PDB file of C-alpha atoms and ligand atoms in Angstrom:
ATOM      1  CA  UNK A 970      19.614   5.000  -7.660  1.00 95.00           C
ATOM      2  CA  UNK A 971      17.794   2.942 -10.272  1.00 96.00           C
ATOM      3  CA  UNK A 972      16.914   4.838 -13.363  1.00 97.00           C
ATOM      4  CA  UNK A 973      14.319   4.031 -15.645  1.00 97.00           C
ATOM      5  CA  UNK A 974      12.725   5.662 -18.701  1.00 97.00           C
ATOM      6  CA  UNK A 975       9.199   7.165 -18.975  1.00 97.00           C
ATOM      7  CA  UNK A 976       6.690   5.720 -21.449  1.00 97.00           C
ATOM      8  CA  UNK A 977       5.026   7.997 -23.848  1.00 96.00           C
ATOM      9  CA  UNK A 978       1.253   7.963 -23.524  1.00 95.00           C
ATOM     10  CA  UNK A 979      -1.485  10.394 -24.677  1.00 90.00           C
ATOM     11  CA  UNK A 980      -4.177  11.563 -22.180  1.00 87.00           C
ATOM     12  CA  UNK A 981      -6.787  14.202 -23.597  1.00 78.00           C
ATOM     13  CA  UNK A 982      -4.606  15.370 -26.698  1.00 78.00           C
ATOM     14  CA  UNK A 983      -1.802  15.625 -24.531  1.00 83.00           C
ATOM     15  CA  UNK A 984       1.697  13.716 -24.959  1.00 90.00           C
ATOM     16  CA  UNK A 985       2.665  12.653 -21.489  1.00 95.00           C
ATOM     17  CA  UNK A 986       5.528  10.839 -20.028  1.00 97.00           C
ATOM     18  CA  UNK A 987       4.621   8.096 -17.806  1.00 97.00           C
ATOM     19  CA  UNK A 988       6.846   7.524 -15.254  1.00 98.00           C
ATOM     20  CA  UNK A 989       4.780   5.267 -13.080  1.00 97.00           C
ATOM     21  CA  UNK A 990       3.840   2.210 -13.157  1.00 96.00           C
ATOM     22  CA  UNK A 991       6.969   0.745 -14.421  1.00 93.00           C
ATOM     23  CA  UNK A 992       7.056  -3.233 -15.429  1.00 89.00           C
ATOM     24  CA  UNK A 993       9.485  -3.599 -12.608  1.00 89.00           C
ATOM     25  CA  UNK A 994       8.488  -1.100 -10.383  1.00 92.00           C
ATOM     26  CA  UNK A 995       4.527  -0.698  -9.818  1.00 95.00           C
ATOM     27  CA  UNK A 996       4.536   1.648  -6.736  1.00 97.00           C
ATOM     28  CA  UNK A 997       6.656   3.899  -4.912  1.00 98.00           C
ATOM     29  CA  UNK A 998       5.141   3.840  -1.473  1.00 98.00           C
ATOM     30  CA  UNK A 999       1.363   3.892  -2.320  1.00 98.00           C
ATOM     31  CA  UNK A1000       2.175   6.206  -5.481  1.00 98.00           C
ATOM     32  CA  UNK A1001       1.281   4.098  -8.302  1.00 98.00           C
ATOM     33  CA  UNK A1002       0.770   6.453 -11.381  1.00 98.00           C
ATOM     34  CA  UNK A1003       2.544   9.418 -12.655  1.00 98.00           C
ATOM     35  CA  UNK A1004       1.889  11.326 -16.029  1.00 98.00           C
ATOM     36  CA  UNK A1005       4.272  14.238 -16.480  1.00 98.00           C
ATOM     37  CA  UNK A1006       2.834  16.482 -19.049  1.00 95.00           C
ATOM     38  CA  UNK A1007       4.002  19.509 -21.120  1.00 93.00           C
ATOM     39  CA  UNK A1008       4.968  22.292 -21.478  1.00 94.00           C
ATOM     40  CA  UNK A1009       2.760  22.717 -24.503  1.00 91.00           C
ATOM     41  CA  UNK A1010       1.391  25.956 -25.636  1.00 89.00           C
ATOM     42  CA  UNK A1011      -2.286  26.700 -25.271  1.00 88.00           C
ATOM     43  CA  UNK A1012      -3.845  28.420 -27.626  1.00 81.00           C
ATOM     44  CA  UNK A1013      -7.606  29.019 -28.314  1.00 71.00           C
ATOM     45  CA  UNK A1014      -8.540  25.617 -28.979  1.00 67.00           C
ATOM     46  CA  UNK A1015      -5.693  23.819 -27.316  1.00 66.00           C
ATOM     47  CA  UNK A1016      -4.941  22.607 -23.900  1.00 72.00           C
ATOM     48  CA  UNK A1017      -5.973  19.820 -21.745  1.00 80.00           C
ATOM     49  CA  UNK A1018      -9.573  18.428 -22.359  1.00 89.00           C
ATOM     50  CA  UNK A1019     -10.206  15.142 -20.460  1.00 94.00           C
ATOM     51  CA  UNK A1020     -13.970  14.571 -20.393  1.00 96.00           C
ATOM     52  CA  UNK A1021     -16.014  13.051 -17.397  1.00 98.00           C
ATOM     53  CA  UNK A1022     -14.430   9.515 -16.473  1.00 98.00           C
ATOM     54  CA  UNK A1023     -14.548   7.523 -13.419  1.00 98.00           C
ATOM     55  CA  UNK A1024     -11.903   6.806 -10.724  1.00 98.00           C
ATOM     56  CA  UNK A1025     -12.013   3.825  -8.021  1.00 98.00           C
ATOM     57  CA  UNK A1026      -9.751   3.040  -4.997  1.00 98.00           C
ATOM     58  CA  UNK A1027      -7.142   5.952  -5.521  1.00 98.00           C
ATOM     59  CA  UNK A1028      -6.502   9.790  -4.816  1.00 98.00           C
ATOM     60  CA  UNK A1029      -5.491  11.951  -8.044  1.00 98.00           C
ATOM     61  CA  UNK A1030      -2.690  14.518  -7.201  1.00 98.00           C
ATOM     62  CA  UNK A1031      -2.802  17.321  -9.762  1.00 98.00           C
ATOM     63  CA  UNK A1032       0.097  19.792  -9.545  1.00 98.00           C
ATOM     64  CA  UNK A1033       0.975  22.458 -12.280  1.00 98.00           C
ATOM     65  CA  UNK A1034       4.370  24.125 -13.137  1.00 98.00           C
ATOM     66  CA  UNK A1035       2.652  26.661 -15.293  1.00 97.00           C
ATOM     67  CA  UNK A1036      -1.047  27.025 -16.992  1.00 95.00           C
ATOM     68  CA  UNK A1037      -4.260  26.546 -15.671  1.00 95.00           C
ATOM     69  CA  UNK A1038      -6.796  23.619 -15.504  1.00 94.00           C
ATOM     70  CA  UNK A1039     -10.744  23.490 -14.615  1.00 96.00           C
ATOM     71  CA  UNK A1040     -11.446  20.516 -12.473  1.00 98.00           C
ATOM     72  CA  UNK A1041     -15.309  19.211 -12.149  1.00 98.00           C
ATOM     73  CA  UNK A1042     -16.425  16.166 -10.297  1.00 98.00           C
ATOM     74  CA  UNK A1043     -19.484  14.141  -9.663  1.00 98.00           C
ATOM     75  CA  UNK A1044     -19.540  15.864  -5.962  1.00 98.00           C
ATOM     76  CA  UNK A1045     -20.252  19.217  -7.658  1.00 98.00           C
ATOM     77  CA  UNK A1046     -16.652  20.525  -7.243  1.00 98.00           C
ATOM     78  CA  UNK A1047     -15.534  23.131  -9.763  1.00 98.00           C
ATOM     79  CA  UNK A1048     -11.869  24.278  -9.252  1.00 98.00           C
ATOM     80  CA  UNK A1049      -9.699  26.156 -10.909  1.00 97.00           C
ATOM     81  CA  UNK A1050      -6.072  25.116 -10.297  1.00 97.00           C
ATOM     82  CA  UNK A1051      -3.016  27.269 -10.787  1.00 97.00           C
ATOM     83  CA  UNK A1052       0.951  26.444 -10.442  1.00 98.00           C
ATOM     84  CA  UNK A1053       1.742  26.006  -6.589  1.00 97.00           C
ATOM     85  CA  UNK A1054      -1.860  24.673  -5.841  1.00 98.00           C
ATOM     86  CA  UNK A1055      -2.855  21.041  -5.192  1.00 98.00           C
ATOM     87  CA  UNK A1056      -6.041  19.445  -6.251  1.00 98.00           C
ATOM     88  CA  UNK A1057      -6.256  16.178  -4.159  1.00 98.00           C
ATOM     89  CA  UNK A1058      -9.174  13.913  -5.070  1.00 98.00           C
ATOM     90  CA  UNK A1059     -10.360  10.887  -3.174  1.00 98.00           C
ATOM     91  CA  UNK A1060     -12.080   8.386  -5.422  1.00 98.00           C
ATOM     92  CA  UNK A1061     -12.787   5.751  -2.674  1.00 98.00           C
ATOM     93  CA  UNK A1062     -15.767   3.477  -3.798  1.00 98.00           C
ATOM     94  CA  UNK A1063     -16.423   5.628  -6.811  1.00 98.00           C
ATOM     95  CA  UNK A1064     -16.230   9.338  -8.160  1.00 98.00           C
ATOM     96  CA  UNK A1065     -16.066  10.731 -11.708  1.00 98.00           C
ATOM     97  CA  UNK A1066     -14.600  13.899 -13.036  1.00 98.00           C
ATOM     98  CA  UNK A1067     -13.413  16.009 -15.949  1.00 97.00           C
ATOM     99  CA  UNK A1068     -10.319  18.044 -16.760  1.00 95.00           C
ATOM    100  CA  UNK A1069     -11.082  21.152 -18.897  1.00 93.00           C
ATOM    101  CA  UNK A1070      -9.134  23.856 -20.462  1.00 89.00           C
ATOM    102  CA  UNK A1071     -10.291  27.228 -18.856  1.00 88.00           C
ATOM    103  CA  UNK A1072     -10.737  28.779 -22.456  1.00 85.00           C
ATOM    104  CA  UNK A1073      -9.206  31.921 -21.352  1.00 86.00           C
ATOM    105  CA  UNK A1074      -5.617  30.818 -20.448  1.00 88.00           C
ATOM    106  CA  UNK A1075      -2.886  31.392 -23.208  1.00 90.00           C
ATOM    107  CA  UNK A1076       0.560  30.205 -22.443  1.00 92.00           C
ATOM    108  CA  UNK A1077       2.576  27.006 -21.644  1.00 93.00           C
ATOM    109  CA  UNK A1078       0.676  24.483 -19.850  1.00 94.00           C
ATOM    110  CA  UNK A1079       3.072  21.875 -17.696  1.00 96.00           C
ATOM    111  CA  UNK A1080       2.483  19.788 -14.820  1.00 97.00           C
ATOM    112  CA  UNK A1081       2.125  16.259 -13.367  1.00 98.00           C
ATOM    113  CA  UNK A1082      -0.752  14.073 -12.361  1.00 97.00           C
ATOM    114  CA  UNK A1083      -0.280  11.489 -10.098  1.00 98.00           C
ATOM    115  CA  UNK A1084      -2.204   8.647  -8.313  1.00 98.00           C
ATOM    116  CA  UNK A1085      -1.868   7.379  -4.747  1.00 98.00           C
ATOM    117  CA  UNK A1086      -3.460   3.759  -3.820  1.00 98.00           C
ATOM    118  CA  UNK A1087      -5.751   3.754  -1.307  1.00 98.00           C
ATOM    119  CA  UNK A1088      -5.476   1.267   1.486  1.00 98.00           C
ATOM    120  CA  UNK A1089      -8.003  -1.486   2.293  1.00 98.00           C
ATOM    121  CA  UNK A1090      -9.137   0.766   5.224  1.00 98.00           C
ATOM    122  CA  UNK A1091     -10.462   3.715   3.051  1.00 98.00           C
ATOM    123  CA  UNK A1092     -10.789   2.403  -0.254  1.00 98.00           C
ATOM    124  CA  UNK A1093     -14.436   1.453   0.094  1.00 98.00           C
ATOM    125  CA  UNK A1094     -15.016   4.899   1.486  1.00 98.00           C
ATOM    126  CA  UNK A1095     -16.568   7.990   0.562  1.00 98.00           C
ATOM    127  CA  UNK A1096     -15.115  10.008  -2.357  1.00 98.00           C
ATOM    128  CA  UNK A1097     -13.777  13.400  -1.484  1.00 98.00           C
ATOM    129  CA  UNK A1098     -12.297  16.897  -3.071  1.00 98.00           C
ATOM    130  CA  UNK A1099      -9.593  18.988  -1.319  1.00 98.00           C
ATOM    131  CA  UNK A1100      -8.255  22.022  -2.777  1.00 98.00           C
ATOM    132  CA  UNK A1101      -5.128  23.859  -1.124  1.00 98.00           C
ATOM    133  CA  UNK A1102      -4.258  27.275  -2.385  1.00 98.00           C
ATOM    134  CA  UNK A1103      -1.187  27.387  -0.410  1.00 96.00           C
ATOM    135  CA  UNK A1104       1.293  24.755   0.817  1.00 98.00           C
ATOM    136  CA  UNK A1105       4.329  24.970   3.364  1.00 98.00           C
ATOM    137  CA  UNK A1106       7.857  25.446   2.082  1.00 98.00           C
ATOM    138  CA  UNK A1107      11.041  24.116   3.666  1.00 98.00           C
ATOM    139  CA  UNK A1108      14.103  26.416   2.862  1.00 97.00           C
ATOM    140  CA  UNK A1109      17.021  24.033   1.709  1.00 97.00           C
ATOM    141  CA  UNK A1110      19.702  26.801   1.267  1.00 94.00           C
ATOM    142  CA  UNK A1111      20.609  26.275  -2.462  1.00 95.00           C
ATOM    143  CA  UNK A1112      16.715  25.430  -3.081  1.00 97.00           C
ATOM    144  CA  UNK A1113      13.299  25.112  -1.546  1.00 98.00           C
ATOM    145  CA  UNK A1114      10.831  22.408  -1.233  1.00 98.00           C
ATOM    146  CA  UNK A1115       6.855  22.972  -1.209  1.00 98.00           C
ATOM    147  CA  UNK A1116       5.282  19.944   0.959  1.00 98.00           C
ATOM    148  CA  UNK A1117       2.586  18.765  -1.537  1.00 98.00           C
ATOM    149  CA  UNK A1118       1.460  15.986   0.901  1.00 98.00           C
ATOM    150  CA  UNK A1119       2.928  14.363   4.067  1.00 98.00           C
ATOM    151  CA  UNK A1120       6.180  15.599   5.981  1.00 98.00           C
ATOM    152  CA  UNK A1121       9.342  16.788   4.684  1.00 98.00           C
ATOM    153  CA  UNK A1122      11.949  17.845   7.222  1.00 95.00           C
ATOM    154  CA  UNK A1123       9.455  18.045   9.972  1.00 96.00           C
ATOM    155  CA  UNK A1124       7.289  20.511   7.653  1.00 98.00           C
ATOM    156  CA  UNK A1125       3.837  19.029   6.856  1.00 98.00           C
ATOM    157  CA  UNK A1126       1.180  19.628   4.139  1.00 98.00           C
ATOM    158  CA  UNK A1127      -2.444  19.558   5.705  1.00 98.00           C
ATOM    159  CA  UNK A1128      -3.674  17.438   2.504  1.00 98.00           C
ATOM    160  CA  UNK A1129      -5.281  14.271   3.369  1.00 98.00           C
ATOM    161  CA  UNK A1130      -3.099  11.161   3.020  1.00 98.00           C
ATOM    162  CA  UNK A1131      -4.341   7.470   4.085  1.00 98.00           C
ATOM    163  CA  UNK A1132      -0.771   5.893   4.145  1.00 98.00           C
ATOM    164  CA  UNK A1133       2.657   7.008   5.431  1.00 97.00           C
ATOM    165  CA  UNK A1134       3.968   9.043   2.372  1.00 98.00           C
ATOM    166  CA  UNK A1135       5.421  12.340   1.067  1.00 98.00           C
ATOM    167  CA  UNK A1136       5.293  14.431  -2.071  1.00 98.00           C
ATOM    168  CA  UNK A1137       7.349  17.620  -2.653  1.00 98.00           C
ATOM    169  CA  UNK A1138       8.251  19.802  -5.386  1.00 98.00           C
ATOM    170  CA  UNK A1139      11.750  20.653  -5.019  1.00 98.00           C
ATOM    171  CA  UNK A1140      13.388  23.938  -6.498  1.00 98.00           C
ATOM    172  CA  UNK A1141      17.088  23.996  -6.991  1.00 98.00           C
ATOM    173  CA  UNK A1142      19.023  27.305  -7.822  1.00 97.00           C
ATOM    174  CA  UNK A1143      22.329  25.170  -8.621  1.00 95.00           C
ATOM    175  CA  UNK A1144      24.983  23.843  -6.513  1.00 96.00           C
ATOM    176  CA  UNK A1145      24.594  21.177  -4.210  1.00 97.00           C
ATOM    177  CA  UNK A1146      21.408  20.587  -1.964  1.00 97.00           C
ATOM    178  CA  UNK A1147      20.692  18.228   0.842  1.00 97.00           C
ATOM    179  CA  UNK A1148      16.924  16.917   1.202  1.00 98.00           C
ATOM    180  CA  UNK A1149      16.194  15.385   4.407  1.00 98.00           C
ATOM    181  CA  UNK A1150      14.147  12.066   3.919  1.00 98.00           C
ATOM    182  CA  UNK A1151      12.335   9.608   6.160  1.00 98.00           C
ATOM    183  CA  UNK A1152      14.979   6.369   6.220  1.00 98.00           C
ATOM    184  CA  UNK A1153      11.846   3.889   6.210  1.00 98.00           C
ATOM    185  CA  UNK A1154      10.295   5.324   3.029  1.00 98.00           C
ATOM    186  CA  UNK A1155      11.524   4.256  -0.450  1.00 98.00           C
ATOM    187  CA  UNK A1156      11.494   7.283  -2.919  1.00 98.00           C
ATOM    188  CA  UNK A1157      11.467   8.448  -6.536  1.00 98.00           C
ATOM    189  CA  UNK A1158      12.539  11.520  -8.243  1.00 98.00           C
ATOM    190  CA  UNK A1159      10.815  12.783 -11.581  1.00 98.00           C
ATOM    191  CA  UNK A1160      12.558  15.886 -13.096  1.00 98.00           C
ATOM    192  CA  UNK A1161       9.935  18.589 -14.295  1.00 98.00           C
ATOM    193  CA  UNK A1162      12.557  21.221 -15.622  1.00 98.00           C
ATOM    194  CA  UNK A1163      16.304  20.976 -15.966  1.00 98.00           C
ATOM    195  CA  UNK A1164      18.506  18.317 -14.814  1.00 98.00           C
ATOM    196  CA  UNK A1165      19.694  16.914 -11.370  1.00 98.00           C
ATOM    197  CA  UNK A1166      22.801  14.916 -10.448  1.00 98.00           C
ATOM    198  CA  UNK A1167      22.038  12.137  -7.870  1.00 97.00           C
ATOM    199  CA  UNK A1168      24.794   9.659  -6.584  1.00 92.00           C
ATOM    200  CA  UNK A1169      26.701  10.691  -9.696  1.00 94.00           C
ATOM    201  CA  UNK A1170      23.984   9.764 -12.342  1.00 96.00           C
ATOM    202  CA  UNK A1171      22.353  12.577 -14.409  1.00 97.00           C
ATOM    203  CA  UNK A1172      18.360  12.416 -14.328  1.00 98.00           C
ATOM    204  CA  UNK A1173      16.363  14.405 -16.887  1.00 98.00           C
ATOM    205  CA  UNK A1174      12.565  14.779 -17.703  1.00 98.00           C
ATOM    206  CA  UNK A1175      11.417  11.623 -19.139  1.00 98.00           C
ATOM    207  CA  UNK A1176      12.891   9.450 -16.525  1.00 98.00           C
ATOM    208  CA  UNK A1177      12.180   7.882 -12.931  1.00 98.00           C
ATOM    209  CA  UNK A1178      15.118   7.561 -10.434  1.00 98.00           C
ATOM    210  CA  UNK A1179      14.240   5.241  -7.853  1.00 97.00           C
ATOM    211  CA  UNK A1180      15.908   5.450  -4.298  1.00 97.00           C
ATOM    212  CA  UNK A1181      15.722   2.300  -1.912  1.00 97.00           C
ATOM    213  CA  UNK A1182      14.692   2.873   1.793  1.00 98.00           C
ATOM    214  CA  UNK A1183      17.564   3.102   4.206  1.00 97.00           C
ATOM    215  CA  UNK A1184      18.828   6.766   3.752  1.00 93.00           C
ATOM    216  CA  UNK A1185      17.635   9.985   5.842  1.00 96.00           C
ATOM    217  CA  UNK A1186      19.246  12.464   3.316  1.00 97.00           C
ATOM    218  CA  UNK A1187      19.397  12.836  -0.607  1.00 97.00           C
ATOM    219  CA  UNK A1188      22.125  14.654  -2.011  1.00 97.00           C
ATOM    220  CA  UNK A1189      21.288  16.687  -5.177  1.00 98.00           C
ATOM    221  CA  UNK A1190      23.400  18.388  -7.548  1.00 98.00           C
ATOM    222  CA  UNK A1191      22.484  20.533 -10.400  1.00 97.00           C
ATOM    223  CA  UNK A1192      24.357  23.044 -12.776  1.00 96.00           C
ATOM    224  CA  UNK A1193      21.670  25.434 -12.931  1.00 96.00           C
ATOM    225  CA  UNK A1194      17.893  25.867 -12.078  1.00 98.00           C
ATOM    226  CA  UNK A1195      16.008  22.656 -11.814  1.00 98.00           C
ATOM    227  CA  UNK A1196      12.455  21.714 -10.466  1.00 98.00           C
ATOM    228  CA  UNK A1197      11.748  18.042  -9.535  1.00 98.00           C
ATOM    229  CA  UNK A1198       9.094  16.101  -7.719  1.00 98.00           C
ATOM    230  CA  UNK A1199      10.034  13.750  -4.911  1.00 98.00           C
ATOM    231  CA  UNK A1200       7.705  11.180  -4.021  1.00 98.00           C
ATOM    232  CA  UNK A1201       7.955   8.400  -1.325  1.00 98.00           C
ATOM    233  CA  UNK A1202       6.455   6.366   0.997  1.00 98.00           C
ATOM    234  CA  UNK A1203       6.329   3.153   3.186  1.00 98.00           C
ATOM    235  CA  UNK A1204       6.355   0.296   0.676  1.00 97.00           C
ATOM    236  CA  UNK A1205       2.684  -0.381  -0.016  1.00 97.00           C
ATOM    237  CA  UNK A1206       1.871  -3.737   1.588  1.00 96.00           C
ATOM    238  CA  UNK A1207      -1.156  -4.381  -0.612  1.00 95.00           C
ATOM    239  CA  UNK A1208      -1.256  -6.131  -3.841  1.00 92.00           C
ATOM    240  CA  UNK A1209      -2.476  -3.445  -6.221  1.00 95.00           C
ATOM    241  CA  UNK A1210      -4.031  -4.324  -9.408  1.00 96.00           C
ATOM    242  CA  UNK A1211      -4.754  -1.517 -12.142  1.00 97.00           C
ATOM    243  CA  UNK A1212      -6.815  -1.464 -14.985  1.00 97.00           C
ATOM    244  CA  UNK A1213      -7.644   1.933 -17.031  1.00 97.00           C
ATOM    245  CA  UNK A1214      -8.610   4.380 -14.176  1.00 97.00           C
ATOM    246  CA  UNK A1215      -9.190   2.126 -11.577  1.00 98.00           C
ATOM    247  CA  UNK A1216      -7.206   0.841  -8.625  1.00 98.00           C
ATOM    248  CA  UNK A1217      -8.303  -2.438  -6.934  1.00 98.00           C
ATOM    249  CA  UNK A1218      -7.217  -5.753  -5.703  1.00 97.00           C
ATOM    250  CA  UNK A1219      -8.575  -8.253  -8.356  1.00 96.00           C
ATOM    251  CA  UNK A1220      -9.412  -8.359 -11.954  1.00 96.00           C
ATOM    252  CA  UNK A1221     -13.105  -9.180 -11.292  1.00 96.00           C
ATOM    253  CA  UNK A1222     -13.366  -6.057  -9.133  1.00 97.00           C
ATOM    254  CA  UNK A1223     -12.128  -3.831 -12.141  1.00 97.00           C
ATOM    255  CA  UNK A1224     -14.009  -5.501 -14.667  1.00 97.00           C
ATOM    256  CA  UNK A1225     -17.085  -4.929 -12.499  1.00 97.00           C
ATOM    257  CA  UNK A1226     -16.022  -1.041 -12.015  1.00 98.00           C
ATOM    258  CA  UNK A1227     -15.766  -0.908 -16.114  1.00 97.00           C
ATOM    259  CA  UNK A1228     -19.062  -2.440 -16.728  1.00 97.00           C
ATOM    260  CA  UNK A1229     -20.622  -0.205 -14.144  1.00 98.00           C
ATOM    261  CA  UNK A1230     -19.208   2.816 -15.567  1.00 98.00           C
ATOM    262  CA  UNK A1231     -20.325   1.794 -19.087  1.00 98.00           C
ATOM    263  CA  UNK A1232     -23.863   0.850 -18.041  1.00 98.00           C
ATOM    264  CA  UNK A1233     -23.716   4.314 -16.018  1.00 97.00           C
ATOM    265  CA  UNK A1234     -25.296   2.520 -13.088  1.00 97.00           C
ATOM    266  CA  UNK A1235     -24.854   5.417 -10.904  1.00 97.00           C
ATOM    267  CA  UNK A1236     -21.813   4.533  -8.558  1.00 97.00           C
ATOM    268  CA  UNK A1237     -19.447   7.008 -10.330  1.00 98.00           C
ATOM    269  CA  UNK A1238     -22.157   9.910 -10.321  1.00 98.00           C
ATOM    270  CA  UNK A1239     -22.365  12.498 -13.035  1.00 98.00           C
ATOM    271  CA  UNK A1240     -20.060  15.427 -14.119  1.00 98.00           C
ATOM    272  CA  UNK A1241     -21.689  18.752 -15.224  1.00 96.00           C
ATOM    273  CA  UNK A1242     -19.120  19.094 -18.049  1.00 95.00           C
ATOM    274  CA  UNK A1243     -19.562  20.123 -21.716  1.00 94.00           C
ATOM    275  CA  UNK A1244     -17.119  17.421 -22.589  1.00 94.00           C
ATOM    276  CA  UNK A1245     -18.389  14.078 -23.779  1.00 96.00           C
ATOM    277  CA  UNK A1246     -18.140  11.010 -21.170  1.00 97.00           C
ATOM    278  CA  UNK A1247     -15.182   8.497 -22.036  1.00 97.00           C
ATOM    279  CA  UNK A1248     -16.265   5.049 -22.040  1.00 97.00           C
ATOM    280  CA  UNK A1249     -14.166   2.287 -20.505  1.00 97.00           C
ATOM    281  CA  UNK A1250     -12.243   0.020 -22.722  1.00 95.00           C
ATOM    282  CA  UNK A1251     -12.810  -3.698 -22.388  1.00 93.00           C
ATOM    283  CA  UNK A1252     -10.552  -5.376 -20.090  1.00 92.00           C
ATOM    284  CA  UNK A1253      -7.586  -6.803 -21.746  1.00 87.00           C
ATOM    285  CA  UNK A1254      -7.873 -10.130 -19.878  1.00 88.00           C
ATOM    286  CA  UNK A1255     -10.176 -12.979 -20.712  1.00 77.00           C
ATOM    287  CA  UNK A1256     -13.340 -12.834 -18.775  1.00 69.00           C
ATOM    288  CA  UNK A1257     -15.461 -15.920 -18.237  1.00 60.00           C
TER     289      UNK A1257
HETATM  290 MN1   MN B 369      -8.857  11.265 -13.794  1.00 85.15          MN
END
């Protein structure tokens, strides 16, 4: 296992641990971004509040350990998400959304948001949104796995996926647990709660543990309860370029998306949100 540290970043007033991308590890399968946030106490004014912003060429995967969030998007979707549920938004050629505190929730907000790069075959397609209120589980003996997307041990989620990948939340009660893997996939682990030992190395929140393809079983050891996210997939064959909230293939494409959003040219639609629209920063590279 190759262990690297997440970077501290801030999103919507929340401190996040950005596990992906890493300088030397841009993608794990088609997974290209992972922000672990919380737990932070939500009070009257608190919580995540991310105003309308655009996405391009990716799926967003939102998963909560505790708390509530309200999703609104330019397709007209308005969806409350709670722990154990999946919000899966497909940007395709353009979508915008907002993530809001519900105003009524009090308690800890804790979760992770990930992005999955769409392949060439679908990335120019229609935007879409799915909510999955329940997802299948795999009994692992000393733990269990909730299959968020893809297939784990022959149990498949019905969530959309555009490439060969898996995403699962693993809950460990303590002891050793074996998790079935697809040998053709590369994988990574993000610990959400507790600590887990893999191949003799301890992994804690704030780190990414990467595993090369070639193994069909993952041995996990935990001295107490732990919760982690397993992501994996076939190494993504396309050259992904990212800027701000956009995933594309060239700087020209990404700069064009930023200009389009800032000019409100319509390609990303409109979100009915009380929050202010977030403008795109200027691309950091020189533009001729
Ligand atoms: Mn977003």
